[in-house]
Amino acid sequence: MVAVYVAGGSNVDAPRNVKRAAALLRQRFADIRFSHAYQNAPAGFDGADFINFVAGFTTSEPLADVVAALQKIEAACGRARLAPKWEPRSMDLDILLYGDEINLRGSPRLPRPDLLRRSYMLGPMAEIAPDVVHPTTRRSVGELWREFDAASHPLTPIDLDLARD
């Protein structure tokens, strides 16, 4: 079994799409756990605030199957597969870590480079997996979060229970 961590986010009908994605993730991955949901400003473009979260689960499935499952969930939330990168999203599910796999040139890039640059990825992951060691820095996610400049992109916790309907 491999431990997988996924960042999720939406800024289009965000509460509904985040709850829908969480429900579909729960159906697909039995041992899934979720961080709190957080509201934050978009990074890289102007638009409505995002609701972001991180989910962790274990699987024996190959990476390609996990990617395909996440893309199906994105589509169920209204995401167009070929949508431009820096624009509003109904749902974005990005694999942050797939075990200790390192793939710096392929797709998806692992570990996800944004994990070390985005508070909305690193903070929620540190919440559910502070002792997980980042495969390239060889430091724990909790340690990386404690040293992160969280004030540069603040997260506001919101009351959205992703662990159940």
PDB file of C-alpha atoms in Angstrom:
ATOM      1  CA  MET A   1       0.000   0.000   0.000  1.00  0.00           C
ATOM      2  CA  VAL A   2       1.168   3.498  -0.792  1.00  0.00           C
ATOM      3  CA  ALA A   3       0.192   6.683   1.052  1.00  0.00           C
ATOM      4  CA  VAL A   4      -1.278   9.326  -1.239  1.00  0.00           C
ATOM      5  CA  TYR A   5      -1.981  12.980  -0.426  1.00  0.00           C
ATOM      6  CA  VAL A   6      -4.206  15.085  -2.667  1.00  0.00           C
ATOM      7  CA  ALA A   7      -4.926  18.830  -2.605  1.00  0.00           C
ATOM      8  CA  GLY A   8      -8.438  19.841  -3.582  1.00  0.00           C
ATOM      9  CA  GLY A   9      -9.872  23.240  -4.311  1.00  0.00           C
ATOM     10  CA  SER A  10     -12.713  25.116  -5.945  1.00  0.00           C
ATOM     11  CA  ASN A  11     -13.764  28.700  -6.465  1.00  0.00           C
ATOM     12  CA  VAL A  12     -16.855  28.043  -8.602  1.00  0.00           C
ATOM     13  CA  ASP A  13     -19.883  27.148  -6.477  1.00  0.00           C
ATOM     14  CA  ALA A  14     -17.150  26.141  -4.059  1.00  0.00           C
ATOM     15  CA  PRO A  15     -19.057  24.789  -1.024  1.00  0.00           C
ATOM     16  CA  ARG A  16     -21.180  22.506  -3.222  1.00  0.00           C
ATOM     17  CA  ASN A  17     -18.278  21.316  -5.375  1.00  0.00           C
ATOM     18  CA  VAL A  18     -15.968  20.699  -2.423  1.00  0.00           C
ATOM     19  CA  LYS A  19     -18.645  18.665  -0.628  1.00  0.00           C
ATOM     20  CA  ARG A  20     -19.360  16.714  -3.832  1.00  0.00           C
ATOM     21  CA  ALA A  21     -15.671  15.956  -4.406  1.00  0.00           C
ATOM     22  CA  ALA A  22     -15.258  14.866  -0.768  1.00  0.00           C
ATOM     23  CA  ALA A  23     -18.254  12.512  -1.063  1.00  0.00           C
ATOM     24  CA  LEU A  24     -16.857  10.965  -4.248  1.00  0.00           C
ATOM     25  CA  LEU A  25     -13.401  10.631  -2.703  1.00  0.00           C
ATOM     26  CA  ARG A  26     -14.940   8.879   0.320  1.00  0.00           C
ATOM     27  CA  GLN A  27     -16.729   6.446  -2.011  1.00  0.00           C
ATOM     28  CA  ARG A  28     -13.539   5.694  -3.945  1.00  0.00           C
ATOM     29  CA  PHE A  29     -10.928   5.505  -1.156  1.00  0.00           C
ATOM     30  CA  ALA A  30     -12.146   3.724   1.983  1.00  0.00           C
ATOM     31  CA  ASP A  31      -9.552   4.984   4.494  1.00  0.00           C
ATOM     32  CA  ILE A  32      -9.555   8.623   3.371  1.00  0.00           C
ATOM     33  CA  ARG A  33      -9.102  11.420   5.895  1.00  0.00           C
ATOM     34  CA  PHE A  34      -9.497  15.138   5.358  1.00  0.00           C
ATOM     35  CA  SER A  35      -7.992  18.336   6.673  1.00  0.00           C
ATOM     36  CA  HIS A  36     -10.275  21.180   7.605  1.00  0.00           C
ATOM     37  CA  ALA A  37     -11.547  23.226   4.685  1.00  0.00           C
ATOM     38  CA  TYR A  38      -9.965  26.656   4.255  1.00  0.00           C
ATOM     39  CA  GLN A  39     -10.972  29.776   2.364  1.00  0.00           C
ATOM     40  CA  ASN A  40      -8.208  31.729   0.708  1.00  0.00           C
ATOM     41  CA  ALA A  41      -7.571  34.153  -2.120  1.00  0.00           C
ATOM     42  CA  PRO A  42      -6.599  32.683  -5.496  1.00  0.00           C
ATOM     43  CA  ALA A  43      -2.895  32.447  -6.305  1.00  0.00           C
ATOM     44  CA  GLY A  44      -1.827  33.520  -9.785  1.00  0.00           C
ATOM     45  CA  PHE A  45      -5.039  35.221 -10.963  1.00  0.00           C
ATOM     46  CA  ASP A  46      -7.923  37.415  -9.833  1.00  0.00           C
ATOM     47  CA  GLY A  47     -11.174  35.735  -8.961  1.00  0.00           C
ATOM     48  CA  ALA A  48     -13.441  34.509  -6.211  1.00  0.00           C
ATOM     49  CA  ASP A  49     -11.878  32.993  -3.111  1.00  0.00           C
ATOM     50  CA  PHE A  50     -11.111  29.285  -3.135  1.00  0.00           C
ATOM     51  CA  ILE A  51     -12.094  26.632  -0.665  1.00  0.00           C
ATOM     52  CA  ASN A  52      -9.158  24.244  -0.310  1.00  0.00           C
ATOM     53  CA  PHE A  53      -8.452  21.022   1.573  1.00  0.00           C
ATOM     54  CA  VAL A  54      -6.033  18.104   1.605  1.00  0.00           C
ATOM     55  CA  ALA A  55      -7.048  14.447   1.706  1.00  0.00           C
ATOM     56  CA  GLY A  56      -4.881  11.440   2.498  1.00  0.00           C
ATOM     57  CA  PHE A  57      -5.497   7.762   1.815  1.00  0.00           C
ATOM     58  CA  THR A  58      -3.662   4.530   1.062  1.00  0.00           C
ATOM     59  CA  THR A  59      -4.010   2.476  -2.075  1.00  0.00           C
ATOM     60  CA  SER A  60      -2.501  -0.455  -3.918  1.00  0.00           C
ATOM     61  CA  GLU A  61      -3.510   1.113  -7.240  1.00  0.00           C
ATOM     62  CA  PRO A  62      -0.877   2.339  -9.680  1.00  0.00           C
ATOM     63  CA  LEU A  63      -0.422   6.083 -10.016  1.00  0.00           C
ATOM     64  CA  ALA A  64      -2.138   6.201 -13.427  1.00  0.00           C
ATOM     65  CA  ASP A  65      -5.309   4.681 -11.952  1.00  0.00           C
ATOM     66  CA  VAL A  66      -5.350   7.187  -9.086  1.00  0.00           C
ATOM     67  CA  VAL A  67      -4.900  10.070 -11.555  1.00  0.00           C
ATOM     68  CA  ALA A  68      -7.773   8.716 -13.687  1.00  0.00           C
ATOM     69  CA  ALA A  69     -10.028   8.422 -10.611  1.00  0.00           C
ATOM     70  CA  LEU A  70      -9.260  12.012  -9.577  1.00  0.00           C
ATOM     71  CA  GLN A  71      -9.964  13.286 -13.088  1.00  0.00           C
ATOM     72  CA  LYS A  72     -13.342  11.509 -13.045  1.00  0.00           C
ATOM     73  CA  ILE A  73     -14.183  13.247  -9.773  1.00  0.00           C
ATOM     74  CA  GLU A  74     -13.121  16.617 -11.206  1.00  0.00           C
ATOM     75  CA  ALA A  75     -15.381  16.000 -14.214  1.00  0.00           C
ATOM     76  CA  ALA A  76     -18.292  15.055 -11.930  1.00  0.00           C
ATOM     77  CA  CYS A  77     -17.844  18.476 -10.321  1.00  0.00           C
ATOM     78  CA  GLY A  78     -18.006  20.230 -13.701  1.00  0.00           C
ATOM     79  CA  ARG A  79     -14.332  20.594 -14.564  1.00  0.00           C
ATOM     80  CA  ALA A  80     -13.511  20.749 -18.249  1.00  0.00           C
ATOM     81  CA  ARG A  81     -10.393  18.651 -18.913  1.00  0.00           C
ATOM     82  CA  LEU A  82      -8.646  21.174 -21.192  1.00  0.00           C
ATOM     83  CA  ALA A  83      -9.483  24.342 -19.253  1.00  0.00           C
ATOM     84  CA  PRO A  84      -6.747  27.006 -19.172  1.00  0.00           C
ATOM     85  CA  LYS A  85      -4.467  26.826 -16.143  1.00  0.00           C
ATOM     86  CA  TRP A  86      -4.842  30.162 -14.318  1.00  0.00           C
ATOM     87  CA  GLU A  87      -8.596  30.598 -14.148  1.00  0.00           C
ATOM     88  CA  PRO A  88     -11.516  29.757 -11.849  1.00  0.00           C
ATOM     89  CA  ARG A  89     -12.026  26.063 -11.154  1.00  0.00           C
ATOM     90  CA  SER A  90     -15.097  24.041 -10.249  1.00  0.00           C
ATOM     91  CA  MET A  91     -12.703  21.415  -8.864  1.00  0.00           C
ATOM     92  CA  ASP A  92      -8.965  20.885  -8.943  1.00  0.00           C
ATOM     93  CA  LEU A  93      -7.504  17.687  -7.448  1.00  0.00           C
ATOM     94  CA  ASP A  94      -3.702  17.523  -7.459  1.00  0.00           C
ATOM     95  CA  ILE A  95      -1.579  14.671  -6.141  1.00  0.00           C
ATOM     96  CA  LEU A  96       0.924  16.142  -3.694  1.00  0.00           C
ATOM     97  CA  LEU A  97       2.691  12.914  -2.743  1.00  0.00           C
ATOM     98  CA  TYR A  98       2.387   9.356  -3.984  1.00  0.00           C
ATOM     99  CA  GLY A  99       4.453   7.500  -1.410  1.00  0.00           C
ATOM    100  CA  ASP A 100       8.119   8.386  -1.846  1.00  0.00           C
ATOM    101  CA  GLU A 101       7.877   8.575  -5.627  1.00  0.00           C
ATOM    102  CA  ILE A 102       9.977  11.249  -7.293  1.00  0.00           C
ATOM    103  CA  ASN A 103       9.126  12.221 -10.861  1.00  0.00           C
ATOM    104  CA  LEU A 104      10.395  15.721 -11.541  1.00  0.00           C
ATOM    105  CA  ARG A 105       9.835  15.799 -15.314  1.00  0.00           C
ATOM    106  CA  GLY A 106       6.781  13.635 -16.017  1.00  0.00           C
ATOM    107  CA  SER A 107       3.118  14.083 -15.378  1.00  0.00           C
ATOM    108  CA  PRO A 108       2.163  14.356 -12.674  1.00  0.00           C
ATOM    109  CA  ARG A 109       5.319  15.857 -11.229  1.00  0.00           C
ATOM    110  CA  LEU A 110       6.030  14.265  -7.867  1.00  0.00           C
ATOM    111  CA  PRO A 111       6.329  15.459  -5.258  1.00  0.00           C
ATOM    112  CA  ARG A 112       4.142  18.323  -6.433  1.00  0.00           C
ATOM    113  CA  PRO A 113       6.415  21.394  -6.539  1.00  0.00           C
ATOM    114  CA  ASP A 114       3.634  23.721  -5.299  1.00  0.00           C
ATOM    115  CA  LEU A 115       3.458  21.782  -2.029  1.00  0.00           C
ATOM    116  CA  LEU A 116       6.485  23.710  -0.764  1.00  0.00           C
ATOM    117  CA  ARG A 117       5.212  27.078  -2.116  1.00  0.00           C
ATOM    118  CA  ARG A 118       1.483  27.160  -1.351  1.00  0.00           C
ATOM    119  CA  SER A 119       0.055  27.571   2.134  1.00  0.00           C
ATOM    120  CA  TYR A 120      -3.250  26.052   1.002  1.00  0.00           C
ATOM    121  CA  MET A 121      -1.414  22.803   0.228  1.00  0.00           C
ATOM    122  CA  LEU A 122       1.274  22.629   2.901  1.00  0.00           C
ATOM    123  CA  GLY A 123      -0.818  23.839   5.857  1.00  0.00           C
ATOM    124  CA  PRO A 124      -3.704  21.392   5.442  1.00  0.00           C
ATOM    125  CA  MET A 125      -1.292  18.538   4.721  1.00  0.00           C
ATOM    126  CA  ALA A 126       0.631  19.335   7.893  1.00  0.00           C
ATOM    127  CA  GLU A 127      -2.690  19.153   9.735  1.00  0.00           C
ATOM    128  CA  ILE A 128      -3.340  15.519   8.723  1.00  0.00           C
ATOM    129  CA  ALA A 129       0.205  14.220   8.137  1.00  0.00           C
ATOM    130  CA  PRO A 130       2.784  16.273  10.061  1.00  0.00           C
ATOM    131  CA  ASP A 131       5.236  13.379  10.356  1.00  0.00           C
ATOM    132  CA  VAL A 132       5.289  12.437   6.675  1.00  0.00           C
ATOM    133  CA  VAL A 133       8.740  13.055   5.229  1.00  0.00           C
ATOM    134  CA  HIS A 134       8.900  15.013   1.983  1.00  0.00           C
ATOM    135  CA  PRO A 135      10.808  12.810  -0.510  1.00  0.00           C
ATOM    136  CA  THR A 136      13.212  15.459  -1.821  1.00  0.00           C
ATOM    137  CA  THR A 137      13.781  17.742   1.183  1.00  0.00           C
ATOM    138  CA  ARG A 138      13.895  14.743   3.582  1.00  0.00           C
ATOM    139  CA  ARG A 139      12.154  16.925   6.191  1.00  0.00           C
ATOM    140  CA  SER A 140       8.776  16.365   7.788  1.00  0.00           C
ATOM    141  CA  VAL A 141       5.746  18.205   6.440  1.00  0.00           C
ATOM    142  CA  GLY A 142       5.111  19.557   9.958  1.00  0.00           C
ATOM    143  CA  GLU A 143       8.620  21.008  10.133  1.00  0.00           C
ATOM    144  CA  LEU A 144       8.274  22.541   6.664  1.00  0.00           C
ATOM    145  CA  TRP A 145       4.952  24.125   7.681  1.00  0.00           C
ATOM    146  CA  ARG A 146       6.359  25.564  10.925  1.00  0.00           C
ATOM    147  CA  GLU A 147       9.051  27.339   8.866  1.00  0.00           C
ATOM    148  CA  PHE A 148       6.653  28.495   6.131  1.00  0.00           C
ATOM    149  CA  ASP A 149       5.643  32.175   5.858  1.00  0.00           C
ATOM    150  CA  ALA A 150       1.941  31.435   6.342  1.00  0.00           C
ATOM    151  CA  ALA A 151       1.129  35.141   6.669  1.00  0.00           C
ATOM    152  CA  SER A 152       2.019  35.663   2.991  1.00  0.00           C
ATOM    153  CA  HIS A 153      -1.114  33.771   1.897  1.00  0.00           C
ATOM    154  CA  PRO A 154      -3.485  33.424   4.864  1.00  0.00           C
ATOM    155  CA  LEU A 155      -5.940  30.566   5.252  1.00  0.00           C
ATOM    156  CA  THR A 156      -9.297  31.056   6.940  1.00  0.00           C
ATOM    157  CA  PRO A 157     -10.839  27.867   8.355  1.00  0.00           C
ATOM    158  CA  ILE A 158     -14.458  27.403   7.372  1.00  0.00           C
ATOM    159  CA  ASP A 159     -17.146  25.156   8.795  1.00  0.00           C
ATOM    160  CA  LEU A 160     -17.473  22.442   6.156  1.00  0.00           C
ATOM    161  CA  ASP A 161     -17.370  18.831   7.350  1.00  0.00           C
ATOM    162  CA  LEU A 162     -15.733  16.828   4.568  1.00  0.00           C
ATOM    163  CA  ALA A 163     -15.574  13.550   6.485  1.00  0.00           C
ATOM    164  CA  ARG A 164     -19.318  12.944   6.120  1.00  0.00           C
ATOM    165  CA  ASP A 165     -22.301  14.102   4.065  1.00  0.00           C
TER     166      ASP A 165
END
